[in-house]
Amino acid sequence: SDIAKGETVLDLGAGGGFDCFLASQKVGKDGKVIGVDMTQEMVEKARENAREKGVDNVEFKLAEIEDLPLEDNSVDAIISNCVINLSPDKDKVFSESYRVLKEGGRMYVSDIVLLEELSEEQKNDEDLLAGCVAGALLKEEYLEKMRKAGFEVEILSENKDISEEQYGGINLESLTVKGVKK
């Protein structure tokens, strides 16, 4: 992702803050990174990690990615790694992301998408649920939700090998997409 010095970056589903710390190096001291996570435990862990690393251009907020605690047009770029899949309301995630981005702002999303429908058996499989797959959408449906929120969508990469490597050959891929707010 082409994150530049001085930008404000939002990480959806920040977890322990790893991606935020990488982004914080790119935006530099004049930039800012905001990590949002819905579990108190993760937010506290991320804050602790930031203190230990001495990173002071990062802040972590407890919130749901369907309801971002940020002002309209306040963010230059959004990053999200295998998190939107887990949301029960993906439309809301994309519309909220669109809302907080500045005009011309970018959203970089990596997620698991399906290349064909799951069987009922697969949909109820505990391992798949844990592995981000059961909540996964068909690729076209995922891209359509982004477009519906207003994004101009560009596919950056598609990794189909992950299907055999991690998911026993289920017809899926890891999709990385860039959405731009026009």
Short mmCIF file of N, CA and C in Angstrom, two decimals:
data_model
loop_
_atom_site.label_atom_id
_atom_site.label_comp_id
_atom_site.label_asym_id
_atom_site.label_seq_id
_atom_site.Cartn_x
_atom_site.Cartn_y
_atom_site.Cartn_z
N SER A 1 0.84 -1.20 0.00
CA SER A 1 0.00 0.00 0.00
C SER A 1 0.88 1.25 0.00
N ASP A 2 0.52 2.22 -0.82
CA ASP A 2 1.36 3.42 -0.99
C ASP A 2 1.00 4.47 0.05
N ILE A 3 1.44 4.20 1.29
CA ILE A 3 1.16 5.13 2.38
C ILE A 3 2.32 6.13 2.46
N ALA A 4 1.97 7.41 2.56
CA ALA A 4 3.00 8.45 2.50
C ALA A 4 3.20 9.15 3.83
N LYS A 5 4.34 9.81 3.96
CA LYS A 5 4.65 10.59 5.16
C LYS A 5 3.54 11.61 5.41
N GLY A 6 3.21 11.78 6.69
CA GLY A 6 2.25 12.82 7.07
C GLY A 6 0.79 12.42 6.94
N GLU A 7 0.52 11.22 6.47
CA GLU A 7 -0.88 10.81 6.30
C GLU A 7 -1.49 10.27 7.59
N THR A 8 -2.81 10.25 7.60
CA THR A 8 -3.55 9.61 8.68
C THR A 8 -4.10 8.29 8.15
N VAL A 9 -3.73 7.21 8.85
CA VAL A 9 -4.10 5.87 8.41
C VAL A 9 -4.96 5.20 9.48
N LEU A 10 -5.99 4.50 9.03
CA LEU A 10 -6.88 3.78 9.92
C LEU A 10 -6.74 2.29 9.66
N ASP A 11 -6.54 1.51 10.71
CA ASP A 11 -6.48 0.05 10.58
C ASP A 11 -7.74 -0.56 11.19
N LEU A 12 -8.51 -1.25 10.36
CA LEU A 12 -9.74 -1.90 10.84
C LEU A 12 -9.39 -3.27 11.39
N GLY A 13 -9.71 -3.49 12.67
CA GLY A 13 -9.40 -4.78 13.29
C GLY A 13 -7.91 -4.85 13.59
N ALA A 14 -7.45 -3.92 14.43
CA ALA A 14 -6.01 -3.73 14.64
C ALA A 14 -5.34 -4.87 15.41
N GLY A 15 -6.11 -5.63 16.17
CA GLY A 15 -5.50 -6.71 16.95
C GLY A 15 -4.41 -6.16 17.86
N GLY A 16 -3.25 -6.82 17.87
CA GLY A 16 -2.14 -6.37 18.72
C GLY A 16 -1.37 -5.18 18.19
N GLY A 17 -1.80 -4.68 17.02
CA GLY A 17 -1.21 -3.44 16.51
C GLY A 17 -0.11 -3.62 15.49
N PHE A 18 0.18 -4.85 15.10
CA PHE A 18 1.32 -5.12 14.22
C PHE A 18 1.29 -4.27 12.93
N ASP A 19 0.16 -4.31 12.22
CA ASP A 19 0.05 -3.54 10.97
C ASP A 19 0.13 -2.03 11.23
N CYS A 20 -0.39 -1.61 12.37
CA CYS A 20 -0.33 -0.19 12.73
C CYS A 20 1.11 0.27 12.91
N PHE A 21 1.93 -0.58 13.51
CA PHE A 21 3.32 -0.19 13.75
C PHE A 21 4.09 -0.09 12.43
N LEU A 22 3.76 -0.99 11.49
CA LEU A 22 4.38 -0.90 10.16
C LEU A 22 3.96 0.41 9.49
N ALA A 23 2.67 0.71 9.56
CA ALA A 23 2.16 1.94 8.93
C ALA A 23 2.74 3.18 9.60
N SER A 24 2.96 3.10 10.92
CA SER A 24 3.46 4.26 11.66
C SER A 24 4.84 4.68 11.17
N GLN A 25 5.63 3.71 10.70
CA GLN A 25 6.95 4.03 10.15
C GLN A 25 6.82 4.77 8.82
N LYS A 26 5.79 4.40 8.05
CA LYS A 26 5.60 5.04 6.74
C LYS A 26 5.09 6.47 6.87
N VAL A 27 4.19 6.71 7.83
CA VAL A 27 3.61 8.06 7.94
C VAL A 27 4.54 9.03 8.69
N GLY A 28 5.46 8.46 9.46
CA GLY A 28 6.44 9.31 10.15
C GLY A 28 5.83 10.13 11.28
N LYS A 29 6.65 11.02 11.84
CA LYS A 29 6.20 11.74 13.06
C LYS A 29 5.09 12.75 12.78
N ASP A 30 4.95 13.17 11.53
CA ASP A 30 3.88 14.11 11.21
C ASP A 30 2.57 13.40 10.87
N GLY A 31 2.65 12.09 10.73
CA GLY A 31 1.46 11.32 10.41
C GLY A 31 0.86 10.68 11.66
N LYS A 32 -0.23 9.98 11.44
CA LYS A 32 -0.93 9.36 12.57
C LYS A 32 -1.57 8.07 12.12
N VAL A 33 -1.54 7.07 12.99
CA VAL A 33 -2.21 5.82 12.69
C VAL A 33 -3.23 5.54 13.80
N ILE A 34 -4.44 5.19 13.40
CA ILE A 34 -5.50 4.87 14.36
C ILE A 34 -5.88 3.41 14.15
N GLY A 35 -5.78 2.64 15.21
CA GLY A 35 -6.18 1.24 15.14
C GLY A 35 -7.49 1.04 15.87
N VAL A 36 -8.44 0.36 15.22
CA VAL A 36 -9.73 0.11 15.84
C VAL A 36 -9.89 -1.40 16.04
N ASP A 37 -10.29 -1.79 17.23
CA ASP A 37 -10.57 -3.21 17.48
C ASP A 37 -11.78 -3.30 18.40
N MET A 38 -12.52 -4.40 18.27
CA MET A 38 -13.77 -4.49 19.05
C MET A 38 -13.58 -5.21 20.37
N THR A 39 -12.35 -5.67 20.68
CA THR A 39 -12.16 -6.31 21.98
C THR A 39 -11.24 -5.48 22.87
N GLN A 40 -11.71 -5.23 24.06
CA GLN A 40 -10.96 -4.45 25.05
C GLN A 40 -9.56 -5.03 25.25
N GLU A 41 -9.51 -6.34 25.31
CA GLU A 41 -8.26 -7.06 25.56
C GLU A 41 -7.22 -6.72 24.49
N MET A 42 -7.65 -6.74 23.22
CA MET A 42 -6.73 -6.44 22.12
C MET A 42 -6.29 -4.98 22.14
N VAL A 43 -7.23 -4.08 22.44
CA VAL A 43 -6.89 -2.66 22.48
C VAL A 43 -5.84 -2.41 23.56
N GLU A 44 -6.01 -3.04 24.72
CA GLU A 44 -5.04 -2.87 25.80
C GLU A 44 -3.68 -3.46 25.42
N LYS A 45 -3.71 -4.63 24.78
CA LYS A 45 -2.47 -5.26 24.33
C LYS A 45 -1.75 -4.36 23.33
N ALA A 46 -2.49 -3.81 22.39
CA ALA A 46 -1.90 -2.94 21.37
C ALA A 46 -1.30 -1.69 22.00
N ARG A 47 -2.01 -1.12 22.98
CA ARG A 47 -1.49 0.09 23.66
C ARG A 47 -0.20 -0.24 24.41
N GLU A 48 -0.19 -1.40 25.02
CA GLU A 48 1.00 -1.86 25.74
C GLU A 48 2.17 -2.06 24.77
N ASN A 49 1.88 -2.68 23.62
CA ASN A 49 2.91 -2.89 22.60
C ASN A 49 3.47 -1.55 22.11
N ALA A 50 2.59 -0.56 21.95
CA ALA A 50 3.02 0.76 21.49
C ALA A 50 3.96 1.40 22.51
N ARG A 51 3.59 1.26 23.80
CA ARG A 51 4.45 1.81 24.86
C ARG A 51 5.83 1.14 24.85
N GLU A 52 5.81 -0.19 24.75
CA GLU A 52 7.07 -0.93 24.75
C GLU A 52 7.96 -0.54 23.57
N LYS A 53 7.34 -0.30 22.43
CA LYS A 53 8.10 0.06 21.23
C LYS A 53 8.42 1.55 21.17
N GLY A 54 7.82 2.32 22.08
CA GLY A 54 8.04 3.76 22.06
C GLY A 54 7.44 4.44 20.84
N VAL A 55 6.35 3.88 20.35
CA VAL A 55 5.69 4.46 19.17
C VAL A 55 4.64 5.45 19.65
N ASP A 56 4.78 6.71 19.25
CA ASP A 56 3.83 7.69 19.80
C ASP A 56 2.92 8.32 18.74
N ASN A 57 2.98 7.84 17.49
CA ASN A 57 2.07 8.39 16.47
C ASN A 57 0.93 7.39 16.16
N VAL A 58 0.67 6.51 17.12
CA VAL A 58 -0.38 5.51 16.96
C VAL A 58 -1.35 5.59 18.13
N GLU A 59 -2.65 5.53 17.84
CA GLU A 59 -3.62 5.42 18.93
C GLU A 59 -4.59 4.29 18.64
N PHE A 60 -5.07 3.65 19.70
CA PHE A 60 -5.97 2.52 19.55
C PHE A 60 -7.31 2.84 20.19
N LYS A 61 -8.38 2.54 19.44
CA LYS A 61 -9.73 2.83 19.94
C LYS A 61 -10.54 1.54 19.99
N LEU A 62 -11.34 1.43 21.03
CA LEU A 62 -12.26 0.30 21.16
C LEU A 62 -13.53 0.67 20.41
N ALA A 63 -13.82 -0.05 19.35
CA ALA A 63 -15.03 0.24 18.56
C ALA A 63 -15.28 -0.90 17.59
N GLU A 64 -16.48 -0.91 17.04
CA GLU A 64 -16.81 -1.89 16.02
C GLU A 64 -16.55 -1.25 14.66
N ILE A 65 -16.10 -2.05 13.71
CA ILE A 65 -15.77 -1.49 12.40
C ILE A 65 -17.02 -1.09 11.61
N GLU A 66 -18.20 -1.49 12.11
CA GLU A 66 -19.46 -1.04 11.50
C GLU A 66 -19.86 0.34 12.00
N ASP A 67 -19.15 0.84 13.01
CA ASP A 67 -19.54 2.10 13.64
C ASP A 67 -18.27 2.81 14.11
N LEU A 68 -17.60 3.47 13.20
CA LEU A 68 -16.27 4.03 13.48
C LEU A 68 -16.35 5.35 14.25
N PRO A 69 -15.54 5.48 15.31
CA PRO A 69 -15.56 6.69 16.15
C PRO A 69 -14.68 7.79 15.55
N LEU A 70 -14.92 8.09 14.26
CA LEU A 70 -14.09 9.06 13.56
C LEU A 70 -14.97 10.02 12.78
N GLU A 71 -14.44 11.22 12.55
CA GLU A 71 -15.20 12.22 11.80
C GLU A 71 -15.21 11.90 10.31
N ASP A 72 -16.19 12.47 9.62
CA ASP A 72 -16.25 12.35 8.16
C ASP A 72 -14.97 12.91 7.56
N ASN A 73 -14.54 12.36 6.45
CA ASN A 73 -13.42 12.91 5.67
C ASN A 73 -12.18 13.20 6.51
N SER A 74 -11.81 12.27 7.39
CA SER A 74 -10.70 12.54 8.31
C SER A 74 -9.48 11.65 8.10
N VAL A 75 -9.57 10.69 7.17
CA VAL A 75 -8.52 9.69 7.03
C VAL A 75 -8.04 9.62 5.58
N ASP A 76 -6.72 9.48 5.39
CA ASP A 76 -6.16 9.37 4.04
C ASP A 76 -6.23 7.95 3.49
N ALA A 77 -5.99 6.98 4.37
CA ALA A 77 -5.94 5.59 3.92
C ALA A 77 -6.46 4.66 5.01
N ILE A 78 -7.10 3.58 4.56
CA ILE A 78 -7.59 2.55 5.48
C ILE A 78 -6.92 1.24 5.08
N ILE A 79 -6.47 0.49 6.09
CA ILE A 79 -5.94 -0.85 5.82
C ILE A 79 -6.76 -1.86 6.63
N SER A 80 -6.93 -3.04 6.07
CA SER A 80 -7.70 -4.07 6.76
C SER A 80 -7.28 -5.43 6.25
N ASN A 81 -6.95 -6.30 7.19
CA ASN A 81 -6.42 -7.60 6.82
C ASN A 81 -7.27 -8.72 7.40
N CYS A 82 -8.04 -9.37 6.56
CA CYS A 82 -8.86 -10.53 6.96
C CYS A 82 -9.73 -10.24 8.17
N VAL A 83 -10.46 -9.13 8.13
CA VAL A 83 -11.28 -8.75 9.27
C VAL A 83 -12.73 -8.51 8.82
N ILE A 84 -12.89 -7.91 7.65
CA ILE A 84 -14.23 -7.55 7.19
C ILE A 84 -15.08 -8.80 7.01
N ASN A 85 -14.40 -9.91 6.62
CA ASN A 85 -15.07 -11.21 6.55
C ASN A 85 -15.85 -11.55 7.79
N LEU A 86 -15.30 -11.16 8.94
CA LEU A 86 -15.89 -11.58 10.22
C LEU A 86 -17.08 -10.70 10.59
N SER A 87 -17.28 -9.62 9.85
CA SER A 87 -18.37 -8.70 10.18
C SER A 87 -19.70 -9.24 9.66
N PRO A 88 -20.74 -9.16 10.50
CA PRO A 88 -22.06 -9.58 10.06
C PRO A 88 -22.69 -8.56 9.10
N ASP A 89 -22.19 -7.32 9.09
CA ASP A 89 -22.77 -6.29 8.22
C ASP A 89 -21.69 -5.61 7.40
N LYS A 90 -21.29 -6.29 6.32
CA LYS A 90 -20.18 -5.79 5.50
C LYS A 90 -20.54 -4.50 4.79
N ASP A 91 -21.81 -4.34 4.41
CA ASP A 91 -22.23 -3.10 3.74
C ASP A 91 -21.93 -1.90 4.64
N LYS A 92 -22.22 -2.07 5.92
CA LYS A 92 -22.02 -0.98 6.89
C LYS A 92 -20.53 -0.68 7.05
N VAL A 93 -19.70 -1.72 7.04
CA VAL A 93 -18.26 -1.53 7.16
C VAL A 93 -17.75 -0.68 5.98
N PHE A 94 -18.20 -1.02 4.78
CA PHE A 94 -17.73 -0.27 3.61
C PHE A 94 -18.30 1.15 3.58
N SER A 95 -19.56 1.32 3.99
CA SER A 95 -20.11 2.68 3.97
C SER A 95 -19.46 3.56 5.04
N GLU A 96 -19.15 2.98 6.19
CA GLU A 96 -18.45 3.72 7.25
C GLU A 96 -17.03 4.08 6.81
N SER A 97 -16.37 3.14 6.15
CA SER A 97 -15.02 3.39 5.65
C SER A 97 -15.04 4.53 4.65
N TYR A 98 -16.03 4.49 3.78
CA TYR A 98 -16.18 5.54 2.77
C TYR A 98 -16.41 6.90 3.44
N ARG A 99 -17.23 6.89 4.46
CA ARG A 99 -17.57 8.13 5.18
C ARG A 99 -16.33 8.80 5.79
N VAL A 100 -15.47 8.01 6.43
CA VAL A 100 -14.35 8.62 7.16
C VAL A 100 -13.17 8.97 6.24
N LEU A 101 -13.14 8.40 5.04
CA LEU A 101 -12.06 8.72 4.11
C LEU A 101 -12.22 10.12 3.52
N LYS A 102 -11.08 10.78 3.31
CA LYS A 102 -11.09 12.04 2.57
C LYS A 102 -11.34 11.74 1.10
N GLU A 103 -11.73 12.75 0.36
CA GLU A 103 -11.89 12.57 -1.08
C GLU A 103 -10.54 12.15 -1.67
N GLY A 104 -10.55 11.15 -2.52
CA GLY A 104 -9.29 10.63 -3.07
C GLY A 104 -8.60 9.65 -2.13
N GLY A 105 -9.19 9.43 -0.95
CA GLY A 105 -8.62 8.50 0.02
C GLY A 105 -8.70 7.06 -0.48
N ARG A 106 -7.81 6.21 0.06
CA ARG A 106 -7.72 4.82 -0.41
C ARG A 106 -8.01 3.84 0.70
N MET A 107 -8.61 2.75 0.31
CA MET A 107 -8.84 1.64 1.23
C MET A 107 -8.15 0.41 0.66
N TYR A 108 -7.28 -0.21 1.47
CA TYR A 108 -6.58 -1.43 1.04
C TYR A 108 -7.10 -2.58 1.89
N VAL A 109 -7.73 -3.53 1.22
CA VAL A 109 -8.34 -4.64 1.95
C VAL A 109 -7.80 -5.97 1.46
N SER A 110 -7.40 -6.82 2.41
CA SER A 110 -7.10 -8.20 2.05
C SER A 110 -8.12 -9.07 2.76
N ASP A 111 -8.70 -9.99 2.03
CA ASP A 111 -9.70 -10.86 2.64
C ASP A 111 -9.79 -12.16 1.87
N ILE A 112 -10.37 -13.15 2.53
CA ILE A 112 -10.67 -14.41 1.86
C ILE A 112 -12.01 -14.26 1.15
N VAL A 113 -12.04 -14.59 -0.13
CA VAL A 113 -13.31 -14.58 -0.85
C VAL A 113 -13.51 -15.94 -1.52
N LEU A 114 -14.76 -16.31 -1.69
CA LEU A 114 -15.10 -17.59 -2.28
C LEU A 114 -15.21 -17.46 -3.80
N LEU A 115 -14.81 -18.51 -4.49
CA LEU A 115 -14.98 -18.53 -5.95
C LEU A 115 -16.20 -19.36 -6.33
N GLU A 116 -16.77 -20.04 -5.34
CA GLU A 116 -18.07 -20.71 -5.52
C GLU A 116 -18.71 -20.85 -4.15
N GLU A 117 -20.02 -21.04 -4.13
CA GLU A 117 -20.76 -21.13 -2.86
C GLU A 117 -20.25 -22.30 -2.00
N LEU A 118 -20.26 -22.09 -0.69
CA LEU A 118 -19.96 -23.19 0.24
C LEU A 118 -21.17 -24.10 0.34
N SER A 119 -20.92 -25.38 0.66
CA SER A 119 -22.02 -26.30 0.94
C SER A 119 -22.56 -25.99 2.34
N GLU A 120 -23.74 -26.49 2.66
CA GLU A 120 -24.30 -26.28 4.00
C GLU A 120 -23.35 -26.83 5.06
N GLU A 121 -22.78 -28.00 4.76
CA GLU A 121 -21.86 -28.66 5.68
C GLU A 121 -20.66 -27.75 5.95
N GLN A 122 -20.11 -27.16 4.90
CA GLN A 122 -18.97 -26.27 5.07
C GLN A 122 -19.35 -25.02 5.87
N LYS A 123 -20.56 -24.51 5.63
CA LYS A 123 -21.00 -23.30 6.34
C LYS A 123 -21.09 -23.51 7.84
N ASN A 124 -21.31 -24.76 8.26
CA ASN A 124 -21.46 -25.04 9.69
C ASN A 124 -20.20 -25.65 10.31
N ASP A 125 -19.12 -25.68 9.56
CA ASP A 125 -17.89 -26.30 10.03
C ASP A 125 -17.13 -25.35 10.97
N GLU A 126 -16.92 -25.81 12.21
CA GLU A 126 -16.26 -24.96 13.23
C GLU A 126 -14.89 -24.44 12.78
N ASP A 127 -14.10 -25.31 12.18
CA ASP A 127 -12.75 -24.91 11.76
C ASP A 127 -12.81 -23.81 10.71
N LEU A 128 -13.77 -23.95 9.80
CA LEU A 128 -13.90 -22.95 8.75
C LEU A 128 -14.37 -21.62 9.34
N LEU A 129 -15.27 -21.71 10.31
CA LEU A 129 -15.76 -20.49 10.94
C LEU A 129 -14.61 -19.73 11.57
N ALA A 130 -13.73 -20.47 12.24
CA ALA A 130 -12.59 -19.84 12.91
C ALA A 130 -11.61 -19.30 11.88
N GLY A 131 -11.54 -19.92 10.73
CA GLY A 131 -10.56 -19.52 9.72
C GLY A 131 -11.07 -18.50 8.75
N CYS A 132 -12.05 -17.67 9.13
CA CYS A 132 -12.51 -16.57 8.27
C CYS A 132 -13.24 -17.03 7.04
N VAL A 133 -13.56 -18.30 6.92
CA VAL A 133 -14.13 -18.74 5.65
C VAL A 133 -15.65 -18.72 5.66
N ALA A 134 -16.25 -19.14 6.77
CA ALA A 134 -17.70 -19.26 6.78
C ALA A 134 -18.39 -17.92 6.53
N GLY A 135 -17.77 -16.82 6.96
CA GLY A 135 -18.37 -15.51 6.73
C GLY A 135 -17.98 -14.92 5.38
N ALA A 136 -17.19 -15.66 4.63
CA ALA A 136 -16.68 -15.13 3.37
C ALA A 136 -17.78 -15.00 2.33
N LEU A 137 -17.62 -13.99 1.50
CA LEU A 137 -18.57 -13.77 0.40
C LEU A 137 -17.96 -14.29 -0.90
N LEU A 138 -18.82 -14.46 -1.88
CA LEU A 138 -18.32 -14.72 -3.22
C LEU A 138 -17.56 -13.47 -3.66
N LYS A 139 -16.51 -13.67 -4.44
CA LYS A 139 -15.65 -12.56 -4.85
C LYS A 139 -16.46 -11.41 -5.47
N GLU A 140 -17.34 -11.73 -6.42
CA GLU A 140 -18.08 -10.66 -7.10
C GLU A 140 -18.99 -9.89 -6.14
N GLU A 141 -19.55 -10.63 -5.18
CA GLU A 141 -20.45 -10.01 -4.20
C GLU A 141 -19.66 -9.03 -3.31
N TYR A 142 -18.47 -9.45 -2.93
CA TYR A 142 -17.59 -8.62 -2.09
C TYR A 142 -17.26 -7.31 -2.82
N LEU A 143 -16.82 -7.45 -4.07
CA LEU A 143 -16.45 -6.27 -4.86
C LEU A 143 -17.67 -5.37 -5.09
N GLU A 144 -18.82 -5.99 -5.29
CA GLU A 144 -20.05 -5.23 -5.51
C GLU A 144 -20.42 -4.40 -4.27
N LYS A 145 -20.21 -4.96 -3.08
CA LYS A 145 -20.50 -4.22 -1.85
C LYS A 145 -19.58 -2.99 -1.74
N MET A 146 -18.33 -3.14 -2.14
CA MET A 146 -17.42 -2.00 -2.13
C MET A 146 -17.90 -0.92 -3.10
N ARG A 147 -18.28 -1.37 -4.30
CA ARG A 147 -18.75 -0.41 -5.32
C ARG A 147 -20.02 0.30 -4.87
N LYS A 148 -20.91 -0.47 -4.24
CA LYS A 148 -22.18 0.09 -3.79
C LYS A 148 -21.96 1.19 -2.74
N ALA A 149 -20.88 1.05 -1.94
CA ALA A 149 -20.56 2.06 -0.93
C ALA A 149 -19.97 3.32 -1.59
N GLY A 150 -19.59 3.21 -2.87
CA GLY A 150 -19.08 4.37 -3.58
C GLY A 150 -17.65 4.24 -4.08
N PHE A 151 -16.98 3.14 -3.72
CA PHE A 151 -15.58 3.00 -4.09
C PHE A 151 -15.37 2.66 -5.55
N GLU A 152 -14.29 3.21 -6.10
CA GLU A 152 -13.79 2.75 -7.38
C GLU A 152 -12.82 1.63 -7.04
N VAL A 153 -13.05 0.44 -7.58
CA VAL A 153 -12.36 -0.76 -7.11
C VAL A 153 -11.32 -1.25 -8.10
N GLU A 154 -10.16 -1.59 -7.56
CA GLU A 154 -9.09 -2.16 -8.38
C GLU A 154 -8.53 -3.38 -7.65
N ILE A 155 -8.47 -4.52 -8.34
CA ILE A 155 -7.90 -5.72 -7.72
C ILE A 155 -6.39 -5.64 -7.82
N LEU A 156 -5.71 -5.74 -6.68
CA LEU A 156 -4.24 -5.66 -6.67
C LEU A 156 -3.60 -7.03 -6.79
N SER A 157 -4.18 -8.03 -6.11
CA SER A 157 -3.63 -9.38 -6.22
C SER A 157 -4.65 -10.42 -5.80
N GLU A 158 -4.46 -11.62 -6.32
CA GLU A 158 -5.32 -12.75 -5.98
C GLU A 158 -4.42 -13.96 -5.76
N ASN A 159 -4.52 -14.55 -4.56
CA ASN A 159 -3.71 -15.72 -4.26
C ASN A 159 -4.61 -16.94 -4.12
N LYS A 160 -4.58 -17.78 -5.14
CA LYS A 160 -5.42 -18.98 -5.11
C LYS A 160 -4.72 -20.16 -4.42
N ASP A 161 -3.39 -20.07 -4.27
CA ASP A 161 -2.63 -21.17 -3.66
C ASP A 161 -3.07 -21.42 -2.22
N ILE A 162 -3.54 -20.36 -1.59
CA ILE A 162 -3.93 -20.44 -0.18
C ILE A 162 -5.01 -21.51 0.01
N SER A 163 -5.80 -21.74 -1.03
CA SER A 163 -6.87 -22.74 -0.97
C SER A 163 -6.32 -24.11 -0.60
N GLU A 164 -5.30 -24.56 -1.32
CA GLU A 164 -4.69 -25.86 -1.03
C GLU A 164 -3.87 -25.81 0.25
N GLU A 165 -3.15 -24.69 0.46
CA GLU A 165 -2.24 -24.60 1.60
C GLU A 165 -2.98 -24.62 2.94
N GLN A 166 -4.11 -23.91 3.02
CA GLN A 166 -4.74 -23.74 4.32
C GLN A 166 -6.16 -24.26 4.42
N TYR A 167 -6.84 -24.42 3.31
CA TYR A 167 -8.28 -24.68 3.40
C TYR A 167 -8.73 -25.94 2.68
N GLY A 168 -7.81 -26.90 2.54
CA GLY A 168 -8.19 -28.20 2.00
C GLY A 168 -8.86 -28.13 0.64
N GLY A 169 -8.46 -27.19 -0.18
CA GLY A 169 -8.95 -27.18 -1.55
C GLY A 169 -10.31 -26.55 -1.76
N ILE A 170 -10.89 -25.92 -0.73
CA ILE A 170 -12.13 -25.19 -0.94
C ILE A 170 -11.85 -24.12 -2.00
N ASN A 171 -12.79 -23.89 -2.89
CA ASN A 171 -12.57 -22.98 -4.00
C ASN A 171 -12.64 -21.52 -3.53
N LEU A 172 -11.49 -21.01 -3.06
CA LEU A 172 -11.44 -19.64 -2.56
C LEU A 172 -10.09 -19.04 -2.87
N GLU A 173 -9.96 -17.77 -2.57
CA GLU A 173 -8.67 -17.11 -2.77
C GLU A 173 -8.52 -15.99 -1.75
N SER A 174 -7.29 -15.54 -1.60
CA SER A 174 -7.02 -14.36 -0.81
C SER A 174 -6.96 -13.20 -1.79
N LEU A 175 -7.85 -12.24 -1.60
CA LEU A 175 -8.01 -11.14 -2.53
C LEU A 175 -7.51 -9.86 -1.88
N THR A 176 -6.70 -9.10 -2.60
CA THR A 176 -6.27 -7.80 -2.12
C THR A 176 -6.81 -6.74 -3.07
N VAL A 177 -7.56 -5.81 -2.50
CA VAL A 177 -8.28 -4.84 -3.31
C VAL A 177 -7.96 -3.42 -2.82
N LYS A 178 -7.90 -2.51 -3.78
CA LYS A 178 -7.79 -1.09 -3.46
C LYS A 178 -9.09 -0.42 -3.85
N GLY A 179 -9.66 0.32 -2.91
CA GLY A 179 -10.86 1.10 -3.20
C GLY A 179 -10.53 2.57 -3.05
N VAL A 180 -10.95 3.39 -4.01
CA VAL A 180 -10.67 4.82 -3.94
C VAL A 180 -11.98 5.59 -3.82
N LYS A 181 -11.97 6.57 -2.91
CA LYS A 181 -13.15 7.43 -2.74
C LYS A 181 -13.04 8.59 -3.72
N LYS A 182 -13.96 8.62 -4.65
CA LYS A 182 -13.94 9.67 -5.67
C LYS A 182 -14.75 10.89 -5.23
#
